XYZ file of C-alpha atoms in Angstrom:
577
model
C 51.355 17.903 165.120
C 53.106 19.662 167.979
C 55.408 17.618 170.194
C 53.350 18.921 173.115
C 50.319 16.699 173.661
C 47.159 18.801 173.721
C 44.597 18.063 176.419
C 41.446 16.196 175.493
C 38.481 18.452 174.970
C 34.976 18.609 173.513
C 34.329 20.771 170.454
C 30.671 21.832 170.300
C 29.189 22.851 166.933
C 25.543 23.660 166.162
C 24.637 22.032 162.826
C 21.011 22.839 162.001
C 17.433 21.689 162.660
C 17.978 21.573 166.441
C 20.970 19.260 166.053
C 24.290 19.849 167.836
C 27.580 18.015 167.339
C 29.750 17.274 170.390
C 33.183 16.143 169.210
C 35.293 14.607 171.957
C 38.841 15.081 170.718
C 42.221 13.618 171.514
C 45.485 14.264 169.728
C 46.968 11.237 171.464
C 46.497 7.539 170.806
C 43.860 5.887 172.980
C 44.644 2.185 172.777
C 46.566 -0.580 171.039
C 44.432 -1.271 167.994
C 45.311 -1.548 164.343
C 43.125 1.365 163.294
C 44.831 3.786 165.722
C 48.357 3.026 164.622
C 48.802 6.139 162.466
C 48.749 8.163 165.699
C 46.956 11.174 164.237
C 44.513 11.319 167.116
C 40.780 10.891 166.708
C 37.385 12.367 167.485
C 34.443 10.563 169.070
C 31.426 12.237 167.489
C 28.184 12.462 169.460
C 24.991 14.272 168.474
C 22.227 16.016 170.446
C 18.766 16.560 168.933
C 16.555 18.923 170.992
C 12.973 18.754 169.779
C 9.717 18.024 171.644
C 11.689 15.074 172.873
C 15.450 15.018 173.328
C 17.725 12.357 171.842
C 21.424 11.810 172.345
C 23.349 9.758 169.783
C 26.500 7.778 170.622
C 28.037 9.018 173.894
C 31.837 8.545 173.768
C 34.081 6.158 175.690
C 35.323 6.526 179.245
C 38.405 8.540 178.243
C 36.080 11.449 177.563
C 33.323 10.892 180.155
C 33.969 13.863 182.462
C 34.567 16.448 179.724
C 31.624 15.150 177.724
C 29.143 15.265 180.622
C 30.217 18.826 181.449
C 29.834 19.969 177.821
C 26.452 18.261 177.621
C 25.181 19.900 180.810
C 25.984 23.313 179.309
C 23.577 22.554 176.432
C 20.714 20.614 177.956
C 19.134 19.665 181.255
C 20.137 16.017 181.531
C 16.789 15.167 183.118
C 15.103 16.255 179.892
C 16.882 13.621 177.793
C 14.385 11.032 176.604
C 16.548 8.730 174.498
C 20.166 7.676 174.114
C 20.738 5.965 170.770
C 23.620 3.477 170.845
C 24.678 2.527 167.322
C 27.024 -0.139 168.672
C 28.137 -0.987 172.174
C 31.521 -1.804 173.624
C 32.569 -1.899 177.291
C 34.601 1.303 176.856
C 31.354 3.195 176.256
C 29.807 1.712 179.399
C 31.380 4.222 181.808
C 29.748 7.178 180.048
C 26.386 5.419 179.883
C 26.558 4.715 183.628
C 27.376 8.364 184.347
C 24.424 9.500 182.236
C 22.042 7.054 183.919
C 23.128 8.174 187.374
C 22.284 11.771 186.447
C 19.288 11.017 184.221
C 17.719 7.694 185.252
C 14.569 8.453 183.234
C 16.208 8.076 179.821
C 15.602 5.128 177.476
C 18.436 3.441 175.609
C 17.654 2.670 171.967
C 19.768 -0.119 170.481
C 19.734 -3.438 168.657
C 18.976 -6.735 170.360
C 22.644 -7.744 170.133
C 23.669 -4.506 171.874
C 21.106 -5.105 174.624
C 22.681 -8.485 175.383
C 26.027 -6.758 175.871
C 24.403 -4.017 177.961
C 22.731 -6.611 180.189
C 26.175 -7.876 181.190
C 27.168 -4.322 182.082
C 24.186 -3.901 184.417
C 24.534 -7.294 186.131
C 26.580 -5.893 188.993
C 24.977 -2.449 188.949
C 21.895 -1.454 190.919
C 20.478 0.467 187.944
C 17.056 0.189 186.339
C 17.419 0.700 182.617
C 14.697 1.307 180.039
C 15.612 -0.206 176.665
C 13.839 0.111 173.316
C 14.956 -2.421 170.708
C 15.623 -1.727 167.049
C 15.335 -4.955 165.086
C 13.772 -3.932 161.778
C 14.320 -1.096 159.341
C 10.642 -0.089 159.528
C 10.937 0.912 163.186
C 11.420 4.611 163.879
C 11.391 7.191 166.667
C 9.234 10.323 166.590
C 10.865 13.221 168.456
C 8.323 15.729 167.204
C 8.576 18.780 164.886
C 9.514 16.527 161.955
C 12.365 14.625 163.613
C 11.093 11.157 162.717
C 14.266 9.095 163.154
C 14.601 6.007 160.995
C 16.906 3.116 161.932
C 18.978 1.065 159.524
C 20.333 -2.301 160.765
C 23.981 -2.626 159.676
C 25.359 -5.718 161.472
C 28.879 -6.857 160.587
C 31.157 -9.561 162.011
C 33.041 -6.916 163.938
C 29.946 -5.030 165.128
C 27.056 -7.522 165.106
C 24.944 -4.992 167.001
C 25.465 -2.183 164.491
C 22.748 0.235 163.396
C 22.722 3.626 161.644
C 20.168 6.430 161.982
C 18.589 8.781 159.424
C 16.767 12.024 160.233
C 14.524 13.021 157.273
C 14.105 16.589 158.596
C 17.801 17.501 158.744
C 18.694 14.858 156.139
C 21.615 13.769 158.282
C 22.646 10.138 157.978
C 24.393 9.129 161.219
C 26.728 6.411 159.909
C 28.620 5.324 163.046
C 31.531 3.112 161.871
C 31.055 3.848 158.171
C 32.858 6.660 156.286
C 34.984 7.733 159.251
C 38.672 8.535 159.735
C 40.921 8.578 162.775
C 42.225 12.146 162.573
C 41.909 15.019 165.012
C 41.662 18.724 164.299
C 39.365 21.746 164.227
C 37.822 21.004 160.837
C 34.221 19.822 161.239
C 33.254 19.230 157.591
C 35.263 17.830 154.706
C 36.205 21.019 152.876
C 39.014 19.906 150.603
C 37.811 16.363 151.317
C 40.688 14.696 149.447
C 42.971 15.926 152.225
C 41.699 12.971 154.273
C 41.508 10.428 151.438
C 44.541 8.503 152.673
C 43.183 8.380 156.227
C 39.758 7.211 155.057
C 41.283 4.495 152.897
C 43.405 3.295 155.815
C 40.345 3.366 158.066
C 38.434 1.215 155.559
C 41.332 -1.214 155.130
C 41.663 -1.727 158.887
C 37.983 -1.819 159.828
C 36.003 -2.968 156.808
C 38.193 -4.850 154.332
C 37.556 -8.040 156.318
C 33.758 -7.714 156.025
C 33.065 -6.561 152.436
C 29.806 -8.501 151.958
C 28.256 -6.846 154.992
C 29.532 -3.413 153.906
C 27.850 -3.827 150.522
C 24.600 -4.811 152.251
C 24.807 -1.729 154.494
C 25.410 0.508 151.470
C 22.320 -0.906 149.792
C 20.234 -0.145 152.875
C 21.530 3.429 153.036
C 21.221 4.316 149.363
C 17.542 5.340 149.448
C 18.179 7.961 152.160
C 18.625 11.418 150.550
C 21.369 12.636 152.884
C 22.740 16.177 152.796
C 25.726 14.886 154.703
C 27.075 11.875 156.553
C 27.816 12.061 160.273
C 30.291 9.255 161.105
C 31.420 8.300 164.579
C 35.010 9.467 163.959
C 36.604 12.300 162.030
C 35.088 15.118 159.926
C 31.494 15.016 158.704
C 31.069 14.464 154.969
C 29.267 17.122 152.946
C 31.317 17.440 149.767
C 32.810 13.993 149.287
C 30.006 11.715 150.414
C 29.117 10.488 146.919
C 32.722 9.821 145.974
C 33.464 8.010 149.243
C 30.305 5.917 148.910
C 31.432 4.843 145.449
C 34.898 4.056 146.774
C 33.459 1.948 149.627
C 31.458 0.010 147.041
C 34.473 -0.394 144.736
C 36.803 -1.514 147.528
C 34.230 -3.952 148.907
C 33.400 -5.464 145.530
C 37.086 -5.923 144.802
C 37.757 -7.506 148.186
C 34.747 -9.841 148.055
C 35.788 -11.008 144.587
C 39.296 -12.183 145.522
C 40.329 -15.534 144.050
C 41.547 -16.888 147.385
C 39.914 -16.625 150.800
C 40.677 -17.422 154.441
C 38.229 -18.360 157.187
C 39.478 -16.621 160.343
C 37.628 -18.214 163.270
C 38.014 -16.830 166.784
C 36.485 -16.030 170.147
C 37.624 -13.249 172.460
C 37.030 -13.167 176.211
C 38.445 -9.693 176.952
C 39.021 -8.283 173.472
C 42.708 -9.184 173.161
C 42.237 -12.218 170.908
C 39.855 -10.159 168.762
C 42.519 -7.472 168.365
C 45.016 -10.114 167.235
C 42.453 -11.449 164.757
C 42.020 -7.985 163.250
C 45.783 -7.544 162.833
C 46.187 -10.936 161.133
C 43.203 -10.207 158.903
C 44.690 -6.843 157.936
C 47.855 -8.559 156.741
C 45.824 -11.029 154.671
C 43.578 -8.428 153.024
C 46.458 -6.120 152.115
C 47.901 -9.138 150.239
C 44.773 -9.280 148.008
C 43.336 -12.377 149.660
C 39.805 -12.373 151.031
C 39.006 -12.945 154.713
C 35.818 -14.198 156.290
C 35.902 -13.117 159.948
C 33.934 -15.552 162.105
C 33.296 -14.801 165.764
C 32.224 -18.295 166.787
C 30.392 -16.917 169.823
C 27.968 -15.152 167.478
C 27.768 -17.434 164.423
C 25.792 -20.644 164.020
C 27.841 -23.856 163.542
C 26.222 -24.276 160.103
C 27.712 -20.950 158.973
C 31.141 -22.001 160.251
C 30.904 -25.232 158.267
C 29.891 -23.372 155.113
C 32.819 -20.971 155.334
C 35.318 -23.746 156.166
C 34.176 -25.690 153.104
C 34.549 -22.632 150.854
C 37.878 -21.296 152.131
C 41.373 -22.026 150.835
C 42.884 -21.827 154.320
C 41.721 -21.348 157.893
C 43.080 -19.753 161.065
C 41.733 -20.365 164.583
C 42.234 -18.023 167.544
C 41.267 -18.594 171.147
C 41.653 -17.247 174.668
C 42.408 -19.682 177.485
C 39.640 -20.155 180.052
C 40.285 -22.584 182.911
C 43.044 -24.243 180.887
C 40.936 -24.835 177.777
C 39.477 -23.080 174.734
C 35.912 -21.864 175.284
C 33.144 -24.248 174.271
C 32.389 -22.315 171.068
C 36.008 -22.642 169.891
C 36.002 -26.357 170.685
C 32.836 -26.712 168.599
C 34.435 -24.785 165.738
C 37.562 -26.948 165.954
C 35.418 -30.069 165.668
C 33.762 -28.656 162.555
C 37.152 -27.851 161.036
C 38.567 -31.322 161.733
C 35.539 -33.011 160.172
C 35.125 -30.607 157.238
C 38.379 -28.998 156.080
C 40.490 -30.918 153.573
C 43.930 -31.772 154.906
C 45.448 -29.820 152.011
C 44.128 -26.538 153.418
C 46.635 -24.280 155.107
C 46.125 -23.755 158.846
C 47.061 -21.193 161.478
C 46.676 -20.831 165.258
C 46.869 -17.830 167.576
C 45.542 -16.666 170.913
C 45.948 -14.586 174.038
C 45.991 -15.608 177.670
C 46.495 -14.312 181.167
C 48.545 -17.039 182.800
C 49.113 -20.301 180.954
C 47.820 -20.391 177.368
C 46.922 -24.080 177.112
C 44.176 -23.364 174.576
C 46.723 -22.458 171.909
C 48.680 -25.665 172.557
C 45.478 -27.729 172.323
C 44.523 -26.186 168.991
C 48.024 -26.654 167.614
C 48.351 -30.294 168.667
C 44.884 -31.248 167.367
C 45.589 -29.745 163.957
C 49.106 -31.220 163.787
C 47.799 -34.681 164.685
C 45.223 -34.338 161.903
C 47.976 -33.630 159.368
C 47.460 -29.941 158.600
C 50.362 -27.716 157.546
C 50.771 -24.315 159.201
C 51.190 -21.013 157.380
C 52.978 -19.416 160.351
C 54.245 -20.430 163.759
C 51.490 -20.347 166.419
C 51.198 -16.887 167.976
C 50.956 -16.786 171.775
C 50.312 -13.419 173.443
C 50.172 -12.781 177.163
C 47.761 -10.046 178.244
C 47.359 -6.947 176.018
C 49.193 -7.031 172.663
C 51.836 -4.383 172.026
C 52.617 -2.571 168.793
C 55.350 -5.110 168.085
C 52.959 -8.026 168.582
C 50.378 -6.477 166.276
C 53.065 -5.964 163.631
C 54.039 -9.630 164.054
C 50.404 -10.641 163.555
C 50.096 -8.513 160.426
C 53.281 -10.051 159.014
C 51.960 -13.526 159.860
C 48.840 -12.710 157.832
C 51.007 -11.549 154.920
C 53.020 -14.786 155.047
C 49.844 -16.869 155.226
C 48.411 -15.138 152.163
C 51.722 -15.491 150.335
C 51.798 -19.239 150.973
C 48.246 -19.577 149.634
C 49.277 -17.760 146.458
C 52.293 -20.027 146.019
C 50.110 -23.099 146.464
C 47.667 -21.787 143.857
C 50.467 -21.063 141.402
C 51.871 -24.557 141.943
C 48.460 -26.113 141.233
C 47.861 -24.009 138.113
C 49.046 -25.792 134.915
C 51.743 -23.929 133.052
C 50.930 -23.004 129.485
C 53.482 -23.705 126.773
C 53.262 -20.788 124.375
C 55.519 -18.727 122.174
C 56.886 -15.462 123.393
C 54.010 -12.982 123.167
C 54.068 -9.226 122.788
C 53.347 -8.905 126.545
C 56.373 -11.086 127.296
C 58.530 -8.897 125.047
C 57.163 -5.819 126.796
C 57.996 -7.298 130.210
C 61.532 -8.000 129.030
C 61.875 -4.419 127.878
C 60.503 -3.038 131.161
C 63.015 -5.218 132.985
C 65.844 -3.221 131.450
C 64.933 -0.314 133.718
C 67.482 -0.362 136.526
C 67.349 1.047 140.026
C 69.737 1.571 142.896
C 69.578 -0.931 145.761
C 68.664 0.663 149.068
C 67.461 -0.448 152.472
C 64.499 1.571 153.699
C 64.411 1.732 157.498
C 60.996 2.898 158.689
C 59.652 3.362 162.181
C 56.711 4.585 164.213
C 57.233 4.921 167.924
C 59.228 1.921 169.154
C 58.328 -0.148 166.096
C 61.052 -0.541 163.444
C 61.036 -2.386 160.141
C 63.116 -2.453 156.993
C 63.081 -3.691 153.422
C 65.306 -3.862 150.365
C 64.081 -1.456 147.690
C 65.196 -1.081 144.089
C 62.383 1.115 142.731
C 63.828 4.355 144.108
C 64.200 7.594 142.159
C 64.875 11.256 142.776
C 61.647 13.136 142.095
C 62.224 16.842 142.879
C 65.049 19.376 143.204
C 63.302 21.921 145.419
C 62.520 20.635 147.926
C 64.841 17.687 147.446
C 62.532 14.695 147.176
C 62.376 11.092 146.049
C 59.890 8.331 145.355
C 59.917 4.753 146.606
C 57.534 2.092 145.273
C 56.308 -0.155 148.093
C 54.340 -3.316 147.337
C 50.981 -3.465 149.104
C 51.841 -6.760 150.777
C 55.170 -5.608 152.208
C 55.302 -5.684 155.990
C 56.714 -2.165 156.062
C 53.937 -0.643 153.932
C 51.898 0.407 156.979
C 54.836 2.537 158.178
C 54.961 4.695 155.040
C 51.909 6.930 155.412
C 51.931 10.720 155.184
C 53.934 12.179 158.039
C 55.889 8.979 158.699
C 59.676 9.210 158.660
C 62.268 6.807 157.319
C 65.949 6.456 156.477
C 67.014 5.513 152.950
C 70.289 3.568 153.213
C 71.986 3.516 149.794
C 74.040 0.312 149.413
C 77.462 -0.097 147.788
C 78.217 -2.701 145.129
C 78.565 -6.305 146.384
C 77.355 -5.353 149.835
C 76.591 -8.288 152.181
C 73.550 -6.271 153.258
C 71.893 -7.268 149.963
C 71.878 -10.919 150.989
C 70.747 -9.993 154.515
C 67.653 -8.171 153.290
C 66.694 -10.568 150.481
C 66.262 -13.518 152.827
C 62.858 -14.385 154.256
C 62.145 -13.012 157.731
C 59.875 -14.682 160.242
C 56.883 -12.587 161.404
C 58.089 -10.011 163.906
C 61.776 -10.858 163.371
C 64.243 -8.000 163.852
C 65.555 -7.102 160.383
C 68.574 -5.350 161.874
C 69.779 -8.003 164.337
C 73.567 -8.372 164.219
C 74.088 -5.275 162.051
C 75.987 -2.160 163.034
C 73.440 0.651 163.200
C 72.873 4.035 164.754
C 69.703 6.034 165.281
C 69.156 8.943 162.934
C 67.752 12.281 164.076
C 64.334 11.261 162.720
C 64.426 8.027 164.753
C 65.135 5.632 161.874
C 68.077 3.229 161.707
C 71.234 4.090 159.786
C 73.261 1.142 158.473
C 76.949 1.902 159.072
C 77.908 -0.339 156.118
C 75.836 1.744 153.701
C 77.388 3.916 151.017
C 75.250 6.882 152.087
C 71.959 7.620 153.797
C 69.098 10.103 153.582
C 66.625 11.053 156.306
C 63.172 11.444 154.769
C 59.599 12.402 155.659
C 56.648 11.030 153.704
C 54.754 13.870 152.057
C 52.241 11.983 149.952
C 51.459 8.573 148.478
C 49.491 7.337 145.507
C 47.896 3.948 144.910
C 49.347 2.431 141.731
C 48.086 -1.071 140.953
C 49.832 -3.532 143.262
C 52.147 -0.879 144.770
C 51.980 2.393 146.660
C 54.115 5.167 145.213
C 55.516 7.024 148.221
C 56.850 10.556 147.788
C 59.145 11.838 150.532
C 61.157 14.985 151.085
C 64.797 14.691 152.108
C 65.623 16.444 155.371
C 69.326 15.562 155.631
C 71.882 13.012 154.508
C 75.506 11.942 154.541
C 77.960 10.019 152.348
C 80.096 7.421 154.171
C 82.275 6.354 151.227
C 82.941 9.033 148.575
C 84.753 6.594 146.265
C 82.178 3.827 146.477
C 79.799 2.847 143.665
C 76.063 2.426 144.208
C 74.687 -1.100 143.903
C 72.294 -1.450 140.958
C 69.589 -4.058 140.410
C 69.628 -5.526 136.881
C 66.604 -7.603 135.815
C 65.643 -9.578 132.713
C 61.900 -9.077 133.143
C 59.577 -6.408 134.439
C 57.127 -9.008 135.803
C 58.837 -9.455 139.163
C 61.756 -8.204 141.212
């Protein structure tokens, strides 16, 4: 991507059967959320169907309102719009809806009951009369004429309890909203060479859907009887060539995630969205560690469901905003259920955001401590909107929480006394493979992280390239996607840096505190005590079991000590580091 930020625009593409795509595009990052952290831009896809009646699907958020309205007016008389279909609602979309209603007060909003409740709050202070048609069952549809008989598919999830999708039998377009998307921006409308975006789609799934696999599987079942020519998601390219493969992958990922041996109940409420963002970041850290998460927004879930999930889980985490010096009533109710239901042996966690004081977090912490629960990470307190660094801290806290659960399970599992098996002998043989010890310093924007790596190997001569194996549950893994840049610091024998980077770091702790460093041309950190360093750019990565194999090209490098010897990691088994 060019260093010059392109202006936001709207790309208009006629599809077929009187259906037009309006792609609001930005090459910049819109907000602090986990799923935007790759910084590849995004598109907000909206669709216009002009038949006997006119329907508009999913107007974008307020960042695009002006450009979107102008592009729309060039295609249709706004006063002819009959329906605006809202697949899910968030306050960011409210500004565009208001602008449309001011120009076309006759239109009817089509949405789920849960979305209407959110919309009602938006209109409370507005002198606007709004017509709303509810979609509550899959047998409800909307006849636009000339064969456009839109069918609605309820797809509620913990993150989007108001979610629906839409199917048009005439065009055979399945409008999938939050399913099958990717946060990338470009000119490509369809998925020609669809594997080009496979990494982005996997990351999108991991951030948005890995915490709600049961609901994803239910949504897939509801969609499967719709003979779609292509999928039209809310973000990224439309799927024509890879829809079957991606559907199978969604099913595979969801089945794997829902079948994890360990699970965490992550209970929260969010007044302004900040606590919810923290919850998503913590959940992302847990799921990438192969532990299941049950996200529970206690403002939307019955107390009986909270009790069921608390009884089933191996650990629980509670997040809350602070309102008038206390947690909201729903969080207090959930806390009472936890205290009366959860065994004292279950691991606990507390987090929250606040505007001024943050007493709710202290109340949750003290109640759980007094009850005798042990914490998987130090309580996380965030004032106002979380930054990139805070979100990274939350993700690392989730990784630590999952790691502690795994240790507890291993401690409870009886050890078997058996003779050395062929698999043990194989592991011993694999352990004889040695690797150089290096510190990988990765960054994105102002966020820096580092890890000790021993699975490093030169991979190509031209261009000069190398591979680094990164465990899925490493904190730095999310900074090693295609296009990311890092510095490979090659360590000398007996370097004190080995001890520094093998110790356990607290979530969000600066790995480089107290070390002599300088900033490389690619923005990464060079360790002055290293034997040599290489500046690298990630070209590709491949999922390999419990690791990602990252291939990077070497842009430049330097040797600090020409007589020094590279540190090598010798192991006796290939079963662990």
